């Protein structure tokens, strides 16, 4: 029996090494460290639930980072999905050069999370950036977007929406899978475009919409690089761009409170798991599959 399965396990060996050595092992270590004081230089000191108690009772920056992150997710994810769906509907109309348009629109998703794009975004929205130069042509004096706490987080939301390529490609694939005879039947009955969209297209796309919503929400909670680069790693102005991941990074690699940062990481994992579980529980009320 072993001789028959040995080749298969041999091929799976790199995956097992990666899973236990790079995923499961670090997760277990992080869980242990979340109950300790650990600064990388001395041995971990067991403190029980003290890190978690401090997070929920004596850490105002935790509450602020949660507020910023939830605001970012609540606005960026629906706007990105709506924009991606709109572009997918346009591309689905059968225009010429569709592969080129798909590649062009997908490009921001490949580059958007890079350091270079974050630096470019900081330059665009600076007080003397191209955005204000454009507004000046219409007599509008724009603010320093990234230095004003009223607008700084919105610049990151705009950057997130600009990275609509990945959900757009998935929406386009979903649109191509909708049976055309449904549209033909609706046309024979005299249904208008809006009625067709709300009664056929959107219900048939709900599995794809559900998938995109889950993936993009998780990505929203994990967002780090743009906030780090644009704020210089501080989360300023006035902590208005202090994403949860950025705060976790500060605790771990600026203050070397690795135990505390591990506790923050596990809280983020629990939040994402709760959201995902809630989404799956409620999906039966609005996600429509073929049956």
PDB file of C-alpha atoms in Angstrom:
ATOM      1  CA  UNK A   1       0.000   0.000   0.000  1.00  0.00           C
ATOM      2  CA  UNK A   2       2.759   2.450   0.967  1.00  0.00           C
ATOM      3  CA  UNK A   3       4.741   1.604  -2.167  1.00  0.00           C
ATOM      4  CA  UNK A   4       1.711   2.522  -4.287  1.00  0.00           C
ATOM      5  CA  UNK A   5       1.117   5.876  -2.559  1.00  0.00           C
ATOM      6  CA  UNK A   6       4.775   6.817  -2.048  1.00  0.00           C
ATOM      7  CA  UNK A   7       5.118   8.751  -5.340  1.00  0.00           C
ATOM      8  CA  UNK A   8       2.053  10.819  -4.529  1.00  0.00           C
ATOM      9  CA  UNK A   9       3.305  11.701  -1.041  1.00  0.00           C
ATOM     10  CA  UNK A  10       6.697  12.515  -2.536  1.00  0.00           C
ATOM     11  CA  UNK A  11       5.122  15.031  -4.877  1.00  0.00           C
ATOM     12  CA  UNK A  12       3.126  16.480  -1.951  1.00  0.00           C
ATOM     13  CA  UNK A  13       6.232  16.770   0.219  1.00  0.00           C
ATOM     14  CA  UNK A  14       7.065  20.404  -0.784  1.00  0.00           C
ATOM     15  CA  UNK A  15       3.500  21.421   0.084  1.00  0.00           C
ATOM     16  CA  UNK A  16       3.652  19.648   3.456  1.00  0.00           C
ATOM     17  CA  UNK A  17       6.967  21.347   4.237  1.00  0.00           C
ATOM     18  CA  UNK A  18       5.514  24.724   3.317  1.00  0.00           C
ATOM     19  CA  UNK A  19       2.277  24.179   5.222  1.00  0.00           C
ATOM     20  CA  UNK A  20       3.824  22.938   8.472  1.00  0.00           C
ATOM     21  CA  UNK A  21       6.977  25.035   8.300  1.00  0.00           C
ATOM     22  CA  UNK A  22       5.665  28.327   6.909  1.00  0.00           C
ATOM     23  CA  UNK A  23       1.961  28.355   7.839  1.00  0.00           C
ATOM     24  CA  UNK A  24       0.829  26.096  10.665  1.00  0.00           C
ATOM     25  CA  UNK A  25       4.089  26.269  12.649  1.00  0.00           C
ATOM     26  CA  UNK A  26       4.262  30.093  12.708  1.00  0.00           C
ATOM     27  CA  UNK A  27       0.548  30.272  13.551  1.00  0.00           C
ATOM     28  CA  UNK A  28       0.992  28.039  16.610  1.00  0.00           C
ATOM     29  CA  UNK A  29       4.065  30.021  17.654  1.00  0.00           C
ATOM     30  CA  UNK A  30       2.160  33.283  17.238  1.00  0.00           C
ATOM     31  CA  UNK A  31      -0.692  31.972  19.379  1.00  0.00           C
ATOM     32  CA  UNK A  32       1.762  31.076  22.144  1.00  0.00           C
ATOM     33  CA  UNK A  33       3.554  34.432  21.879  1.00  0.00           C
ATOM     34  CA  UNK A  34       0.241  36.300  22.194  1.00  0.00           C
ATOM     35  CA  UNK A  35       0.175  35.195  25.840  1.00  0.00           C
ATOM     36  CA  UNK A  36       3.706  36.413  26.526  1.00  0.00           C
ATOM     37  CA  UNK A  37       5.919  39.466  26.701  1.00  0.00           C
ATOM     38  CA  UNK A  38       8.512  39.035  23.971  1.00  0.00           C
ATOM     39  CA  UNK A  39      10.926  41.602  22.528  1.00  0.00           C
ATOM     40  CA  UNK A  40      13.044  39.370  20.237  1.00  0.00           C
ATOM     41  CA  UNK A  41      16.069  39.823  22.508  1.00  0.00           C
ATOM     42  CA  UNK A  42      15.004  37.960  25.635  1.00  0.00           C
ATOM     43  CA  UNK A  43      13.062  34.773  26.224  1.00  0.00           C
ATOM     44  CA  UNK A  44       9.256  35.062  26.128  1.00  0.00           C
ATOM     45  CA  UNK A  45       7.707  35.741  29.545  1.00  0.00           C
ATOM     46  CA  UNK A  46       4.280  34.189  30.131  1.00  0.00           C
ATOM     47  CA  UNK A  47       1.678  36.823  31.080  1.00  0.00           C
ATOM     48  CA  UNK A  48      -1.545  34.939  30.367  1.00  0.00           C
ATOM     49  CA  UNK A  49      -4.342  37.055  28.930  1.00  0.00           C
ATOM     50  CA  UNK A  50      -2.729  40.357  29.910  1.00  0.00           C
ATOM     51  CA  UNK A  51      -2.106  41.383  26.298  1.00  0.00           C
ATOM     52  CA  UNK A  52      -5.748  40.844  25.361  1.00  0.00           C
ATOM     53  CA  UNK A  53      -6.977  42.660  28.462  1.00  0.00           C
ATOM     54  CA  UNK A  54      -4.793  45.635  27.645  1.00  0.00           C
ATOM     55  CA  UNK A  55      -5.982  45.692  24.028  1.00  0.00           C
ATOM     56  CA  UNK A  56      -9.646  45.951  24.990  1.00  0.00           C
ATOM     57  CA  UNK A  57      -9.333  48.130  28.092  1.00  0.00           C
ATOM     58  CA  UNK A  58      -6.257  50.364  27.894  1.00  0.00           C
ATOM     59  CA  UNK A  59      -5.267  50.874  24.262  1.00  0.00           C
ATOM     60  CA  UNK A  60      -6.911  53.845  22.507  1.00  0.00           C
ATOM     61  CA  UNK A  61      -4.847  53.266  19.350  1.00  0.00           C
ATOM     62  CA  UNK A  62      -6.443  49.840  18.976  1.00  0.00           C
ATOM     63  CA  UNK A  63      -9.906  51.429  18.903  1.00  0.00           C
ATOM     64  CA  UNK A  64      -8.723  54.098  16.459  1.00  0.00           C
ATOM     65  CA  UNK A  65      -7.123  51.565  14.121  1.00  0.00           C
ATOM     66  CA  UNK A  66     -10.298  49.475  14.163  1.00  0.00           C
ATOM     67  CA  UNK A  67     -12.370  52.551  13.338  1.00  0.00           C
ATOM     68  CA  UNK A  68     -10.114  53.499  10.420  1.00  0.00           C
ATOM     69  CA  UNK A  69      -9.990  49.950   9.068  1.00  0.00           C
ATOM     70  CA  UNK A  70     -13.743  49.364   9.235  1.00  0.00           C
ATOM     71  CA  UNK A  71     -14.394  52.734   7.585  1.00  0.00           C
ATOM     72  CA  UNK A  72     -11.980  51.787   4.814  1.00  0.00           C
ATOM     73  CA  UNK A  73     -13.548  48.351   4.280  1.00  0.00           C
ATOM     74  CA  UNK A  74     -17.168  49.562   4.445  1.00  0.00           C
ATOM     75  CA  UNK A  75     -16.624  52.174   1.730  1.00  0.00           C
ATOM     76  CA  UNK A  76     -13.859  50.755  -0.460  1.00  0.00           C
ATOM     77  CA  UNK A  77     -15.273  47.256  -0.992  1.00  0.00           C
ATOM     78  CA  UNK A  78     -18.798  48.207  -2.227  1.00  0.00           C
ATOM     79  CA  UNK A  79     -17.394  51.005  -4.399  1.00  0.00           C
ATOM     80  CA  UNK A  80     -14.777  48.705  -5.916  1.00  0.00           C
ATOM     81  CA  UNK A  81     -17.327  45.965  -6.612  1.00  0.00           C
ATOM     82  CA  UNK A  82     -19.816  48.412  -8.126  1.00  0.00           C
ATOM     83  CA  UNK A  83     -17.151  49.919 -10.367  1.00  0.00           C
ATOM     84  CA  UNK A  84     -15.833  46.487 -11.357  1.00  0.00           C
ATOM     85  CA  UNK A  85     -19.338  45.275 -12.215  1.00  0.00           C
ATOM     86  CA  UNK A  86     -20.028  48.389 -14.286  1.00  0.00           C
ATOM     87  CA  UNK A  87     -16.853  47.939 -16.334  1.00  0.00           C
ATOM     88  CA  UNK A  88     -17.560  44.215 -16.746  1.00  0.00           C
ATOM     89  CA  UNK A  89     -21.039  45.007 -18.101  1.00  0.00           C
ATOM     90  CA  UNK A  90     -19.504  47.368 -20.643  1.00  0.00           C
ATOM     91  CA  UNK A  91     -16.886  44.861 -21.734  1.00  0.00           C
ATOM     92  CA  UNK A  92     -19.506  42.128 -21.991  1.00  0.00           C
ATOM     93  CA  UNK A  93     -21.221  43.981 -24.815  1.00  0.00           C
ATOM     94  CA  UNK A  94     -18.749  42.464 -27.289  1.00  0.00           C
ATOM     95  CA  UNK A  95     -16.543  45.404 -28.198  1.00  0.00           C
ATOM     96  CA  UNK A  96     -13.480  45.035 -30.393  1.00  0.00           C
ATOM     97  CA  UNK A  97     -10.110  44.491 -28.756  1.00  0.00           C
ATOM     98  CA  UNK A  98     -11.661  42.904 -25.673  1.00  0.00           C
ATOM     99  CA  UNK A  99      -8.448  41.044 -24.639  1.00  0.00           C
ATOM    100  CA  UNK A 100      -6.547  44.359 -24.714  1.00  0.00           C
ATOM    101  CA  UNK A 101      -9.157  46.105 -22.571  1.00  0.00           C
ATOM    102  CA  UNK A 102      -9.158  43.219 -20.100  1.00  0.00           C
ATOM    103  CA  UNK A 103      -5.377  43.431 -19.764  1.00  0.00           C
ATOM    104  CA  UNK A 104      -5.400  47.220 -19.362  1.00  0.00           C
ATOM    105  CA  UNK A 105      -8.134  47.192 -16.730  1.00  0.00           C
ATOM    106  CA  UNK A 106      -6.519  44.287 -14.873  1.00  0.00           C
ATOM    107  CA  UNK A 107      -3.122  46.010 -14.693  1.00  0.00           C
ATOM    108  CA  UNK A 108      -3.985  48.202 -11.652  1.00  0.00           C
ATOM    109  CA  UNK A 109      -4.771  45.077  -9.626  1.00  0.00           C
ATOM    110  CA  UNK A 110      -1.248  43.826 -10.312  1.00  0.00           C
ATOM    111  CA  UNK A 111       0.461  47.135  -9.521  1.00  0.00           C
ATOM    112  CA  UNK A 112      -1.867  48.799  -7.020  1.00  0.00           C
ATOM    113  CA  UNK A 113      -0.408  47.238  -3.873  1.00  0.00           C
ATOM    114  CA  UNK A 114       3.191  47.996  -4.858  1.00  0.00           C
ATOM    115  CA  UNK A 115       5.444  50.539  -3.198  1.00  0.00           C
ATOM    116  CA  UNK A 116       5.932  52.384  -6.492  1.00  0.00           C
ATOM    117  CA  UNK A 117       2.197  52.996  -6.951  1.00  0.00           C
ATOM    118  CA  UNK A 118       1.857  54.156  -3.341  1.00  0.00           C
ATOM    119  CA  UNK A 119       4.687  56.665  -3.885  1.00  0.00           C
ATOM    120  CA  UNK A 120       3.020  57.806  -7.114  1.00  0.00           C
ATOM    121  CA  UNK A 121      -0.308  58.199  -5.290  1.00  0.00           C
ATOM    122  CA  UNK A 122       1.370  60.295  -2.580  1.00  0.00           C
ATOM    123  CA  UNK A 123       2.799  62.539  -5.300  1.00  0.00           C
ATOM    124  CA  UNK A 124      -0.511  62.877  -7.116  1.00  0.00           C
ATOM    125  CA  UNK A 125      -2.429  63.935  -4.004  1.00  0.00           C
ATOM    126  CA  UNK A 126       0.199  66.188  -2.458  1.00  0.00           C
ATOM    127  CA  UNK A 127      -0.529  69.876  -2.029  1.00  0.00           C
ATOM    128  CA  UNK A 128       1.370  70.651  -5.238  1.00  0.00           C
ATOM    129  CA  UNK A 129       0.447  67.382  -6.952  1.00  0.00           C
ATOM    130  CA  UNK A 130      -1.166  66.747 -10.302  1.00  0.00           C
ATOM    131  CA  UNK A 131      -4.661  66.467  -8.837  1.00  0.00           C
ATOM    132  CA  UNK A 132      -4.532  70.039  -7.536  1.00  0.00           C
ATOM    133  CA  UNK A 133      -2.889  71.208 -10.770  1.00  0.00           C
ATOM    134  CA  UNK A 134      -5.861  69.772 -12.648  1.00  0.00           C
ATOM    135  CA  UNK A 135      -8.365  71.407 -10.288  1.00  0.00           C
ATOM    136  CA  UNK A 136      -6.560  74.734 -10.644  1.00  0.00           C
ATOM    137  CA  UNK A 137      -7.539  74.793 -14.336  1.00  0.00           C
ATOM    138  CA  UNK A 138     -11.133  75.214 -13.147  1.00  0.00           C
ATOM    139  CA  UNK A 139     -10.293  77.800 -10.515  1.00  0.00           C
ATOM    140  CA  UNK A 140     -10.502  75.321  -7.626  1.00  0.00           C
ATOM    141  CA  UNK A 141      -7.892  75.481  -4.868  1.00  0.00           C
ATOM    142  CA  UNK A 142      -7.467  71.901  -3.741  1.00  0.00           C
ATOM    143  CA  UNK A 143      -6.173  70.966  -0.279  1.00  0.00           C
ATOM    144  CA  UNK A 144      -3.171  68.826   0.516  1.00  0.00           C
ATOM    145  CA  UNK A 145      -5.194  65.649   0.346  1.00  0.00           C
ATOM    146  CA  UNK A 146      -2.792  63.331   2.132  1.00  0.00           C
ATOM    147  CA  UNK A 147      -1.993  65.860   4.883  1.00  0.00           C
ATOM    148  CA  UNK A 148      -5.598  66.689   5.722  1.00  0.00           C
ATOM    149  CA  UNK A 149      -7.312  64.213   8.087  1.00  0.00           C
ATOM    150  CA  UNK A 150     -10.642  64.921   6.365  1.00  0.00           C
ATOM    151  CA  UNK A 151      -9.404  63.566   3.037  1.00  0.00           C
ATOM    152  CA  UNK A 152      -6.359  61.379   3.691  1.00  0.00           C
ATOM    153  CA  UNK A 153      -8.294  58.146   4.185  1.00  0.00           C
ATOM    154  CA  UNK A 154     -10.411  58.849   1.114  1.00  0.00           C
ATOM    155  CA  UNK A 155      -7.275  58.981  -1.042  1.00  0.00           C
ATOM    156  CA  UNK A 156      -6.572  55.395   0.059  1.00  0.00           C
ATOM    157  CA  UNK A 157     -10.173  54.415  -0.681  1.00  0.00           C
ATOM    158  CA  UNK A 158      -9.820  55.851  -4.196  1.00  0.00           C
ATOM    159  CA  UNK A 159      -6.598  53.865  -4.629  1.00  0.00           C
ATOM    160  CA  UNK A 160      -8.386  50.686  -3.531  1.00  0.00           C
ATOM    161  CA  UNK A 161     -11.256  51.293  -5.956  1.00  0.00           C
ATOM    162  CA  UNK A 162      -8.737  51.880  -8.750  1.00  0.00           C
ATOM    163  CA  UNK A 163      -7.557  48.296  -8.217  1.00  0.00           C
ATOM    164  CA  UNK A 164     -10.829  46.928  -9.605  1.00  0.00           C
ATOM    165  CA  UNK A 165      -9.287  44.661 -12.230  1.00  0.00           C
ATOM    166  CA  UNK A 166      -9.385  41.371 -10.347  1.00  0.00           C
ATOM    167  CA  UNK A 167     -13.108  41.426  -9.410  1.00  0.00           C
ATOM    168  CA  UNK A 168     -13.870  42.847 -12.865  1.00  0.00           C
ATOM    169  CA  UNK A 169     -12.349  39.794 -14.579  1.00  0.00           C
ATOM    170  CA  UNK A 170     -14.367  37.483 -12.303  1.00  0.00           C
ATOM    171  CA  UNK A 171     -17.576  39.432 -12.961  1.00  0.00           C
ATOM    172  CA  UNK A 172     -16.919  39.239 -16.696  1.00  0.00           C
ATOM    173  CA  UNK A 173     -16.522  35.464 -16.492  1.00  0.00           C
ATOM    174  CA  UNK A 174     -19.788  35.268 -14.544  1.00  0.00           C
ATOM    175  CA  UNK A 175     -21.600  37.368 -17.148  1.00  0.00           C
ATOM    176  CA  UNK A 176     -20.365  35.083 -19.912  1.00  0.00           C
ATOM    177  CA  UNK A 177     -21.810  32.065 -18.078  1.00  0.00           C
ATOM    178  CA  UNK A 178     -25.390  33.404 -17.958  1.00  0.00           C
ATOM    179  CA  UNK A 179     -27.543  31.526 -20.508  1.00  0.00           C
ATOM    180  CA  UNK A 180     -28.459  33.793 -23.420  1.00  0.00           C
ATOM    181  CA  UNK A 181     -31.883  32.206 -23.801  1.00  0.00           C
ATOM    182  CA  UNK A 182     -32.934  33.943 -20.578  1.00  0.00           C
ATOM    183  CA  UNK A 183     -32.212  37.329 -22.160  1.00  0.00           C
ATOM    184  CA  UNK A 184     -33.991  36.290 -25.355  1.00  0.00           C
ATOM    185  CA  UNK A 185     -37.079  35.282 -23.382  1.00  0.00           C
ATOM    186  CA  UNK A 186     -37.028  38.586 -21.489  1.00  0.00           C
ATOM    187  CA  UNK A 187     -36.689  40.490 -24.765  1.00  0.00           C
ATOM    188  CA  UNK A 188     -39.705  38.708 -26.240  1.00  0.00           C
ATOM    189  CA  UNK A 189     -41.725  39.726 -23.192  1.00  0.00           C
ATOM    190  CA  UNK A 190     -40.688  43.363 -23.644  1.00  0.00           C
ATOM    191  CA  UNK A 191     -38.551  43.685 -20.513  1.00  0.00           C
ATOM    192  CA  UNK A 192     -36.395  46.814 -20.379  1.00  0.00           C
ATOM    193  CA  UNK A 193     -32.660  46.892 -19.688  1.00  0.00           C
ATOM    194  CA  UNK A 194     -33.039  47.823 -16.025  1.00  0.00           C
ATOM    195  CA  UNK A 195     -35.629  45.141 -15.414  1.00  0.00           C
ATOM    196  CA  UNK A 196     -33.401  42.555 -17.149  1.00  0.00           C
ATOM    197  CA  UNK A 197     -30.465  43.630 -14.987  1.00  0.00           C
ATOM    198  CA  UNK A 198     -32.366  43.427 -11.690  1.00  0.00           C
ATOM    199  CA  UNK A 199     -34.366  40.285 -12.493  1.00  0.00           C
ATOM    200  CA  UNK A 200     -31.860  38.207 -14.487  1.00  0.00           C
ATOM    201  CA  UNK A 201     -28.288  39.522 -14.514  1.00  0.00           C
ATOM    202  CA  UNK A 202     -27.876  40.430 -10.853  1.00  0.00           C
ATOM    203  CA  UNK A 203     -29.563  37.293  -9.397  1.00  0.00           C
ATOM    204  CA  UNK A 204     -27.506  35.064 -11.694  1.00  0.00           C
ATOM    205  CA  UNK A 205     -24.346  36.903 -10.630  1.00  0.00           C
ATOM    206  CA  UNK A 206     -24.938  36.562  -6.894  1.00  0.00           C
ATOM    207  CA  UNK A 207     -22.524  33.596  -6.496  1.00  0.00           C
ATOM    208  CA  UNK A 208     -19.801  35.631  -8.203  1.00  0.00           C
ATOM    209  CA  UNK A 209     -20.743  38.717  -6.199  1.00  0.00           C
ATOM    210  CA  UNK A 210     -20.568  36.681  -2.997  1.00  0.00           C
ATOM    211  CA  UNK A 211     -17.110  35.370  -3.876  1.00  0.00           C
ATOM    212  CA  UNK A 212     -15.809  38.815  -4.798  1.00  0.00           C
ATOM    213  CA  UNK A 213     -17.251  40.361  -1.636  1.00  0.00           C
ATOM    214  CA  UNK A 214     -15.530  37.798   0.581  1.00  0.00           C
ATOM    215  CA  UNK A 215     -12.160  38.099  -1.155  1.00  0.00           C
ATOM    216  CA  UNK A 216     -12.157  41.896  -1.374  1.00  0.00           C
ATOM    217  CA  UNK A 217     -13.253  42.326   2.238  1.00  0.00           C
ATOM    218  CA  UNK A 218     -10.423  40.104   3.442  1.00  0.00           C
ATOM    219  CA  UNK A 219      -8.018  42.066   1.243  1.00  0.00           C
ATOM    220  CA  UNK A 220      -9.407  45.284   2.725  1.00  0.00           C
ATOM    221  CA  UNK A 221      -8.697  44.142   6.276  1.00  0.00           C
ATOM    222  CA  UNK A 222      -5.181  43.112   5.208  1.00  0.00           C
ATOM    223  CA  UNK A 223      -4.365  46.374   3.389  1.00  0.00           C
ATOM    224  CA  UNK A 224      -1.012  47.737   4.534  1.00  0.00           C
ATOM    225  CA  UNK A 225       1.435  49.031   1.920  1.00  0.00           C
ATOM    226  CA  UNK A 226      -0.460  52.134   0.686  1.00  0.00           C
ATOM    227  CA  UNK A 227      -1.118  53.385   4.228  1.00  0.00           C
ATOM    228  CA  UNK A 228       2.469  52.696   5.265  1.00  0.00           C
ATOM    229  CA  UNK A 229       4.024  54.503   2.299  1.00  0.00           C
ATOM    230  CA  UNK A 230       1.634  57.444   2.087  1.00  0.00           C
ATOM    231  CA  UNK A 231       1.748  58.168   5.838  1.00  0.00           C
ATOM    232  CA  UNK A 232       5.456  57.387   6.190  1.00  0.00           C
ATOM    233  CA  UNK A 233       4.663  54.489   8.499  1.00  0.00           C
ATOM    234  CA  UNK A 234       3.017  56.739  11.092  1.00  0.00           C
ATOM    235  CA  UNK A 235      -0.682  56.541  10.245  1.00  0.00           C
ATOM    236  CA  UNK A 236      -0.843  60.336  10.257  1.00  0.00           C
ATOM    237  CA  UNK A 237      -2.304  62.879   9.918  1.00  0.00           C
ATOM    238  CA  UNK A 238      -3.860  62.475  13.373  1.00  0.00           C
ATOM    239  CA  UNK A 239      -3.969  58.674  12.968  1.00  0.00           C
ATOM    240  CA  UNK A 240      -6.484  59.079  10.145  1.00  0.00           C
ATOM    241  CA  UNK A 241      -4.684  56.410   8.080  1.00  0.00           C
ATOM    242  CA  UNK A 242      -3.725  54.148  10.992  1.00  0.00           C
ATOM    243  CA  UNK A 243      -4.845  50.853   9.501  1.00  0.00           C
ATOM    244  CA  UNK A 244      -5.009  47.891  11.844  1.00  0.00           C
ATOM    245  CA  UNK A 245      -2.174  46.158  10.000  1.00  0.00           C
ATOM    246  CA  UNK A 246      -0.060  49.306  10.225  1.00  0.00           C
ATOM    247  CA  UNK A 247      -0.634  49.512  13.970  1.00  0.00           C
ATOM    248  CA  UNK A 248       0.267  45.840  14.288  1.00  0.00           C
ATOM    249  CA  UNK A 249       3.476  46.525  12.345  1.00  0.00           C
ATOM    250  CA  UNK A 250       4.352  49.426  14.649  1.00  0.00           C
ATOM    251  CA  UNK A 251       3.911  47.325  17.758  1.00  0.00           C
ATOM    252  CA  UNK A 252       6.006  44.488  16.322  1.00  0.00           C
ATOM    253  CA  UNK A 253       8.837  46.171  14.453  1.00  0.00           C
ATOM    254  CA  UNK A 254       9.069  49.669  15.957  1.00  0.00           C
ATOM    255  CA  UNK A 255       8.443  48.949  19.631  1.00  0.00           C
ATOM    256  CA  UNK A 256       9.431  45.245  19.496  1.00  0.00           C
ATOM    257  CA  UNK A 257       6.375  44.171  21.457  1.00  0.00           C
ATOM    258  CA  UNK A 258       6.092  40.899  19.602  1.00  0.00           C
ATOM    259  CA  UNK A 259       3.792  39.279  22.132  1.00  0.00           C
ATOM    260  CA  UNK A 260       1.386  42.200  21.979  1.00  0.00           C
ATOM    261  CA  UNK A 261       1.548  42.265  18.167  1.00  0.00           C
ATOM    262  CA  UNK A 262       0.776  38.533  18.079  1.00  0.00           C
ATOM    263  CA  UNK A 263      -2.347  39.162  20.147  1.00  0.00           C
ATOM    264  CA  UNK A 264      -3.376  41.892  17.696  1.00  0.00           C
ATOM    265  CA  UNK A 265      -2.821  39.495  14.798  1.00  0.00           C
ATOM    266  CA  UNK A 266      -5.056  36.846  16.346  1.00  0.00           C
ATOM    267  CA  UNK A 267      -7.807  39.384  16.956  1.00  0.00           C
ATOM    268  CA  UNK A 268      -7.653  40.308  13.272  1.00  0.00           C
ATOM    269  CA  UNK A 269      -7.869  36.639  12.330  1.00  0.00           C
ATOM    270  CA  UNK A 270     -10.943  36.209  14.544  1.00  0.00           C
ATOM    271  CA  UNK A 271     -12.603  39.294  13.041  1.00  0.00           C
ATOM    272  CA  UNK A 272     -12.051  38.040   9.487  1.00  0.00           C
ATOM    273  CA  UNK A 273     -13.237  34.538  10.451  1.00  0.00           C
ATOM    274  CA  UNK A 274     -16.416  35.941  12.054  1.00  0.00           C
ATOM    275  CA  UNK A 275     -17.164  38.056   9.008  1.00  0.00           C
ATOM    276  CA  UNK A 276     -16.609  35.114   6.674  1.00  0.00           C
ATOM    277  CA  UNK A 277     -18.739  32.795   8.793  1.00  0.00           C
ATOM    278  CA  UNK A 278     -21.546  35.364   9.004  1.00  0.00           C
ATOM    279  CA  UNK A 279     -21.404  35.874   5.242  1.00  0.00           C
ATOM    280  CA  UNK A 280     -21.777  32.152   4.588  1.00  0.00           C
ATOM    281  CA  UNK A 281     -24.634  31.863   7.077  1.00  0.00           C
ATOM    282  CA  UNK A 282     -26.580  34.716   5.448  1.00  0.00           C
ATOM    283  CA  UNK A 283     -25.713  33.783   1.862  1.00  0.00           C
ATOM    284  CA  UNK A 284     -28.637  31.337   1.641  1.00  0.00           C
ATOM    285  CA  UNK A 285     -31.013  34.323   1.743  1.00  0.00           C
ATOM    286  CA  UNK A 286     -29.596  36.198  -1.243  1.00  0.00           C
ATOM    287  CA  UNK A 287     -27.154  34.005  -3.199  1.00  0.00           C
ATOM    288  CA  UNK A 288     -28.953  32.087  -5.965  1.00  0.00           C
ATOM    289  CA  UNK A 289     -27.358  29.010  -7.479  1.00  0.00           C
ATOM    290  CA  UNK A 290     -28.581  27.021 -10.471  1.00  0.00           C
ATOM    291  CA  UNK A 291     -30.857  24.881  -8.329  1.00  0.00           C
TER     292      UNK A 291
END
